[in-house]
CSV table of C-alpha atoms in Angstrom, one decimal:
chain,number,residue,atom,x,y,z
A,420,MET,CA,53.3,230.7,284.6
A,421,LYS,CA,50.9,228.2,282.9
A,422,LYS,CA,53.6,225.5,283.0
A,423,ILE,CA,54.0,226.0,286.8
A,424,ILE,CA,50.3,225.9,287.4
A,425,VAL,CA,49.9,222.6,285.4
A,426,PHE,CA,52.9,221.1,287.2
A,427,LEU,CA,51.6,222.1,290.6
A,428,MET,CA,48.2,220.6,289.8
A,429,ALA,CA,49.8,217.3,289.0
A,430,LEU,CA,51.8,217.4,292.2
A,431,THR,CA,48.6,218.1,294.1
A,432,ILE,CA,47.1,214.9,292.6
A,433,VAL,CA,50.1,212.9,293.6
A,434,LEU,CA,50.0,214.3,297.1
A,435,THR,CA,46.3,213.4,297.4
A,436,LEU,CA,47.0,209.9,296.3
A,437,SER,CA,49.8,209.4,298.7
A,438,ALA,CA,47.7,210.8,301.6
A,439,CYS,CA,44.9,208.3,300.8
A,440,SER,CA,47.3,205.4,301.0
A,441,GLY,CA,47.1,204.1,304.5
A,442,ASP,CA,50.1,201.8,304.2
A,443,GLU,CA,53.8,202.3,303.5
A,444,ASP,CA,53.5,201.2,299.8
A,445,VAL,CA,55.1,203.5,297.3
A,446,VAL,CA,52.4,205.3,295.2
A,447,THR,CA,53.3,205.5,291.5
A,448,MET,CA,52.1,208.2,289.2
A,449,ARG,CA,52.9,209.0,285.6
A,450,ILE,CA,52.8,212.5,284.3
A,451,LEU,CA,52.5,212.9,280.5
A,452,SER,CA,53.2,216.5,279.5
A,453,GLY,CA,53.2,218.4,276.2
A,454,GLN,CA,54.3,221.5,278.0
A,455,TYR,CA,58.0,220.9,278.8
A,456,THR,CA,59.9,220.3,275.6
A,457,ASN,CA,63.1,222.2,276.6
A,458,LEU,CA,65.7,219.6,277.7
A,459,THR,CA,67.2,221.8,280.3
A,460,GLU,CA,63.8,222.6,281.8
A,461,LYS,CA,62.9,218.9,281.8
A,462,ASP,CA,66.1,217.9,283.5
A,463,TYR,CA,65.6,220.6,286.2
A,464,ILE,CA,62.1,219.4,286.9
A,465,ILE,CA,63.1,215.8,287.1
A,466,ASN,CA,66.3,216.2,289.1
A,467,ASN,CA,65.1,219.0,291.5
A,468,ILE,CA,61.4,219.2,291.9
A,469,ILE,CA,60.3,215.6,291.2
A,470,GLN,CA,63.2,213.9,293.0
A,471,ASP,CA,62.7,216.0,296.2
A,472,PHE,CA,58.9,215.4,296.1
A,473,GLU,CA,59.5,211.6,295.7
A,474,ASP,CA,61.9,211.5,298.6
A,475,GLU,CA,59.6,213.5,300.9
A,476,ASN,CA,56.3,211.8,300.1
A,477,ASN,CA,57.2,208.1,299.3
A,478,VAL,CA,55.9,208.3,295.8
A,479,ARG,CA,57.4,207.4,292.4
A,480,ILE,CA,56.7,209.8,289.5
A,481,TYR,CA,57.4,208.9,285.9
A,482,PHE,CA,57.6,212.1,283.8
A,483,GLU,CA,57.3,211.9,280.1
A,484,THR,CA,57.2,214.7,277.5
A,485,LEU,CA,55.3,214.0,274.3
A,486,SER,CA,53.5,216.0,271.7
A,487,GLU,CA,49.8,216.5,272.6
A,488,GLY,CA,48.8,214.3,269.7
A,489,ASP,CA,51.1,211.5,271.0
A,490,ILE,CA,49.7,211.9,274.5
A,491,TYR,CA,46.2,211.4,273.2
A,492,THR,CA,47.2,208.4,271.1
A,493,LYS,CA,49.1,206.8,274.0
A,494,LEU,CA,46.3,207.2,276.5
A,495,GLU,CA,43.7,205.9,274.0
A,496,ALA,CA,45.9,202.8,273.3
A,497,GLU,CA,46.4,202.2,277.0
A,498,SER,CA,42.7,202.5,277.8
A,499,GLN,CA,41.9,200.0,275.1
A,500,SER,CA,44.5,197.5,276.4
A,501,GLY,CA,43.4,197.9,280.0
A,502,VAL,CA,46.7,199.3,281.3
């Protein structure tokens, strides 16, 4: 249940960003998750939920699963490099 709530919160953010975009440009969002480590579950989310959402809302979502320590390290490195 916690995984579903986290994923729905991320989709809400994406939907908000796409609604704020007044033009037809594709909005891009990256989701870094430490929750979905099971390969079958990750494939289901990417191929069913994310793909359908992208098609319906003109957004592009990059979904990565990392350990929580790796997520922190990646975000810290990107914030220092200005990405």
